[in-house]
N, CA and C atoms as an extended XYZ file, in Angstrom:
219
Properties=species:S:1:pos:R:3:atomname:S:1:resname:S:1:resid:I:1 pbc="F F F"
N         0.833       -1.163        0.000 N   UNK     1
C         0.000        0.000        0.000 CA  UNK     1
C         0.891        1.244        0.000 C   UNK     1
N         0.653        2.216       -0.923 N   UNK     2
C         1.508        3.400       -0.969 CA  UNK     2
C         1.289        4.292        0.243 C   UNK     2
N         2.372        4.968        0.647 N   UNK     3
C         2.271        5.901        1.766 CA  UNK     3
C         1.472        7.118        1.323 C   UNK     3
N         0.571        7.585        2.181 N   UNK     4
C        -0.254        8.740        1.860 CA  UNK     4
C         0.155        9.906        2.749 C   UNK     4
N         0.209       11.092        2.154 N   UNK     5
C         0.474       12.304        2.907 CA  UNK     5
C        -0.653       13.273        2.641 C   UNK     5
N        -0.988       14.082        3.625 N   UNK     6
C        -2.026       15.080        3.433 CA  UNK     6
C        -1.379       16.438        3.290 C   UNK     6
N        -1.645       17.081        2.180 N   UNK     7
C        -1.107       18.397        1.903 CA  UNK     7
C        -2.126       19.428        2.379 C   UNK     7
N        -1.890       20.037        3.528 N   UNK     8
C        -2.856       20.961        4.121 CA  UNK     8
C        -3.041       22.218        3.284 C   UNK     8
N        -2.024       22.645        2.557 N   UNK     9
C        -2.125       23.875        1.780 CA  UNK     9
C        -3.008       23.698        0.546 C   UNK     9
N        -2.986       22.546       -0.051 N   UNK    10
C        -3.771       22.301       -1.251 CA  UNK    10
C        -5.025       21.492       -0.965 C   UNK    10
N        -5.168       20.980        0.258 N   UNK    11
C        -6.329       20.196        0.683 CA  UNK    11
C        -6.590       19.029       -0.253 C   UNK    11
N        -5.544       18.288       -0.533 N   UNK    12
C        -5.689       17.107       -1.373 CA  UNK    12
C        -4.754       16.018       -0.853 C   UNK    12
N        -5.089       14.794       -1.134 N   UNK    13
C        -4.248       13.678       -0.727 CA  UNK    13
C        -3.186       13.465       -1.795 C   UNK    13
N        -1.929       13.432       -1.376 N   UNK    14
C        -0.821       13.189       -2.293 CA  UNK    14
C        -0.579       11.686       -2.310 C   UNK    14
N        -0.724       11.020       -3.455 N   UNK    15
C        -0.679        9.561       -3.482 CA  UNK    15
C         0.682        8.937       -3.205 C   UNK    15
N         1.758        9.665       -3.366 N   UNK    16
C         3.061        9.083       -3.088 CA  UNK    16
C         3.961       10.126       -2.439 C   UNK    16
N         4.961        9.661       -1.727 N   UNK    17
C         5.887       10.564       -1.073 CA  UNK    17
C         6.810       11.165       -2.128 C   UNK    17
N         6.875       12.495       -2.216 N   UNK    18
C         7.759       13.102       -3.209 CA  UNK    18
C         9.217       12.881       -2.842 C   UNK    18
N        10.081       12.980       -3.844 N   UNK    19
C        11.515       12.848       -3.589 CA  UNK    19
C        11.974       13.938       -2.641 C   UNK    19
N        12.936       13.612       -1.811 N   UNK    20
C        13.483       14.584       -0.889 CA  UNK    20
C        14.283       15.620       -1.668 C   UNK    20
N        14.059       16.896       -1.352 N   UNK    21
C        14.812       17.968       -2.000 CA  UNK    21
C        16.113       18.142       -1.253 C   UNK    21
N        17.189       18.255       -2.005 N   UNK    22
C        18.509       18.427       -1.407 CA  UNK    22
C        19.122       19.728       -1.888 C   UNK    22
N        19.923       20.327       -1.018 N   UNK    23
C        20.624       21.551       -1.355 CA  UNK    23
C        21.863       21.265       -2.168 C   UNK    23
N        22.610       22.311       -2.477 N   UNK    24
C        23.822       22.161       -3.277 CA  UNK    24
C        24.886       21.341       -2.567 C   UNK    24
N        24.823       21.292       -1.239 N   UNK    25
C        25.795       20.506       -0.480 CA  UNK    25
C        25.385       19.038       -0.346 C   UNK    25
N        24.239       18.661       -0.922 N   UNK    26
C        23.781       17.280       -0.880 CA  UNK    26
C        22.941       16.932        0.336 C   UNK    26
N        22.792       17.852        1.271 N   UNK    27
C        22.005       17.621        2.477 CA  UNK    27
C        20.536       17.961        2.217 C   UNK    27
N        19.588       17.261        2.858 N   UNK    28
C        18.170       17.606        2.702 CA  UNK    28
C        17.894       19.040        3.145 C   UNK    28
N        17.009       19.721        2.421 N   UNK    29
C        16.689       21.105        2.736 CA  UNK    29
C        15.994       21.217        4.088 C   UNK    29
N        16.373       22.222        4.844 N   UNK    30
C        15.738       22.581        6.112 CA  UNK    30
C        15.653       24.093        6.153 C   UNK    30
N        14.476       24.617        6.406 N   UNK    31
C        14.321       26.058        6.523 CA  UNK    31
C        13.382       26.619        5.477 C   UNK    31
N        13.387       27.946        5.366 N   UNK    32
C        12.494       28.651        4.446 CA  UNK    32
C        13.235       29.018        3.169 C   UNK    32
N        12.552       28.853        2.045 N   UNK    33
C        13.133       29.115        0.731 CA  UNK    33
C        12.105       29.782       -0.164 C   UNK    33
N        12.615       30.416       -1.216 N   UNK    34
C        11.752       30.941       -2.263 CA  UNK    34
C        11.839       29.971       -3.435 C   UNK    34
N        10.707       29.407       -3.830 N   UNK    35
C        10.656       28.492       -4.976 CA  UNK    35
C        10.377       29.299       -6.234 C   UNK    35
N        11.367       29.381       -7.107 N   UNK    36
C        11.193       30.151       -8.333 CA  UNK    36
C        10.134       29.542       -9.244 C   UNK    36
N        10.060       28.224       -9.282 N   UNK    37
C         9.116       27.557      -10.191 CA  UNK    37
C         7.667       27.839       -9.841 C   UNK    37
N         7.375       28.043       -8.550 N   UNK    38
C         5.994       28.300       -8.126 CA  UNK    38
C         5.766       29.744       -7.691 C   UNK    38
N         6.864       30.491       -7.457 N   UNK    39
C         6.735       31.858       -6.973 CA  UNK    39
C         6.254       31.926       -5.540 C   UNK    39
N         6.528       30.872       -4.764 N   UNK    40
C         6.038       30.783       -3.385 CA  UNK    40
C         7.187       30.751       -2.392 C   UNK    40
N         6.895       31.184       -1.179 N   UNK    41
C         7.821       31.036       -0.065 CA  UNK    41
C         7.382       29.794        0.693 C   UNK    41
N         8.293       28.832        0.833 N   UNK    42
C         7.940       27.549        1.439 CA  UNK    42
C         8.969       27.161        2.501 C   UNK    42
N         8.536       26.320        3.415 N   UNK    43
C         9.481       25.761        4.380 CA  UNK    43
C         9.661       24.286        4.060 C   UNK    43
N        10.876       23.815        4.297 N   UNK    44
C        11.217       22.410        4.114 CA  UNK    44
C        11.725       21.856        5.434 C   UNK    44
N        11.330       20.624        5.724 N   UNK    45
C        11.793       19.927        6.909 CA  UNK    45
C        12.362       18.595        6.438 C   UNK    45
N        13.639       18.395        6.685 N   UNK    46
C        14.388       17.211        6.244 CA  UNK    46
C        14.067       16.841        4.798 C   UNK    46
N        14.064       17.853        3.938 N   UNK    47
C        13.913       17.620        2.509 CA  UNK    47
C        12.491       17.559        1.990 C   UNK    47
N        11.515       17.577        2.863 N   UNK    48
C        10.114       17.513        2.430 CA  UNK    48
C         9.464       18.882        2.554 C   UNK    48
N         8.681       19.226        1.551 N   UNK    49
C         7.957       20.493        1.568 CA  UNK    49
C         6.958       20.451        2.718 C   UNK    49
N         7.023       21.455        3.587 N   UNK    50
C         6.221       21.422        4.807 CA  UNK    50
C         5.093       22.449        4.802 C   UNK    50
N         5.393       23.694        4.445 N   UNK    51
C         4.393       24.750        4.569 CA  UNK    51
C         4.616       25.803        3.486 C   UNK    51
N         3.517       26.309        2.912 N   UNK    52
C         3.567       27.423        1.976 CA  UNK    52
C         3.045       28.650        2.712 C   UNK    52
N         3.823       29.721        2.696 N   UNK    53
C         3.471       30.925        3.445 CA  UNK    53
C         2.561       31.843        2.641 C   UNK    53
N         1.660       32.508        3.344 N   UNK    54
C         0.800       33.526        2.770 CA  UNK    54
C         1.626       34.805        2.682 C   UNK    54
N         1.880       35.300        1.459 N   UNK    55
C         2.778       36.446        1.305 CA  UNK    55
C         2.219       37.730        1.902 C   UNK    55
N         0.924       37.762        2.165 N   UNK    56
C         0.326       38.964        2.749 CA  UNK    56
C         0.765       39.197        4.193 C   UNK    56
N         1.248       38.165        4.867 N   UNK    57
C         1.668       38.315        6.265 CA  UNK    57
C         3.185       38.390        6.417 C   UNK    57
N         3.919       38.234        5.322 N   UNK    58
C         5.381       38.277        5.386 CA  UNK    58
C         5.882       39.710        5.234 C   UNK    58
N         7.018       39.990        5.839 N   UNK    59
C         7.621       41.312        5.719 CA  UNK    59
C         8.353       41.426        4.386 C   UNK    59
N         8.210       42.580        3.742 N   UNK    60
C         8.780       42.792        2.410 CA  UNK    60
C        10.304       42.633        2.404 C   UNK    60
N        10.988       43.162        3.402 N   UNK    61
C        12.446       43.052        3.420 CA  UNK    61
C        12.894       41.598        3.578 C   UNK    61
N        12.155       40.808        4.364 N   UNK    62
C        12.484       39.387        4.510 CA  UNK    62
C        12.283       38.661        3.188 C   UNK    62
N        11.182       38.975        2.487 N   UNK    63
C        10.914       38.320        1.199 CA  UNK    63
C        12.008       38.646        0.185 C   UNK    63
N        12.426       39.900        0.115 N   UNK    64
C        13.469       40.293       -0.834 CA  UNK    64
C        14.790       39.608       -0.527 C   UNK    64
N        15.154       39.546        0.755 N   UNK    65
C        16.403       38.890        1.153 CA  UNK    65
C        16.347       37.390        0.840 C   UNK    65
N        15.220       36.759        1.129 N   UNK    66
C        15.070       35.328        0.863 CA  UNK    66
C        15.121       35.047       -0.639 C   UNK    66
N        14.506       35.893       -1.442 N   UNK    67
C        14.569       35.717       -2.901 CA  UNK    67
C        15.992       35.767       -3.409 C   UNK    67
N        16.820       36.627       -2.821 N   UNK    68
C        18.218       36.769       -3.246 CA  UNK    68
C        19.092       35.634       -2.738 C   UNK    68
N        18.912       35.253       -1.473 N   UNK    69
C        19.870       34.367       -0.822 CA  UNK    69
C        19.438       32.907       -0.668 C   UNK    69
N        18.135       32.631       -0.640 N   UNK    70
C        17.663       31.265       -0.355 CA  UNK    70
C        16.612       30.824       -1.359 C   UNK    70
N        16.991       30.822       -2.629 N   UNK    71
C        16.034       30.411       -3.662 CA  UNK    71
C        16.367       29.010       -4.162 C   UNK    71
N        15.354       28.335       -4.614 N   UNK    72
C        15.515       27.029       -5.251 CA  UNK    72
C        14.625       27.026       -6.481 C   UNK    72
N        14.896       26.136       -7.397 N   UNK    73
C        14.085       26.041       -8.629 CA  UNK    73
C        12.789       25.337       -8.377 C   UNK    73
C-alpha cells in the first residue's frame, strides 16, 4: 500500500511521497526558501515540503532577502 500524505495547503491527498529535495551541499533542505518555479515562499523539513506561506503576512524586506539568498528552482 503506498504511503499517503495530506497536503494541508492544497487540501488534497498526495498519493506518493515526493523525492526529498537536497541543497547544493547534498544535504536535505531545512528552513524557508523561495521556490522560483511556483513563486512561493515555502518551508522544508528534512527535505520535504512542509508549509507554503501567505505572502500577505510576510515582511517585504524578509521576502526580498530570501529571494536573493535562499532560492531554489
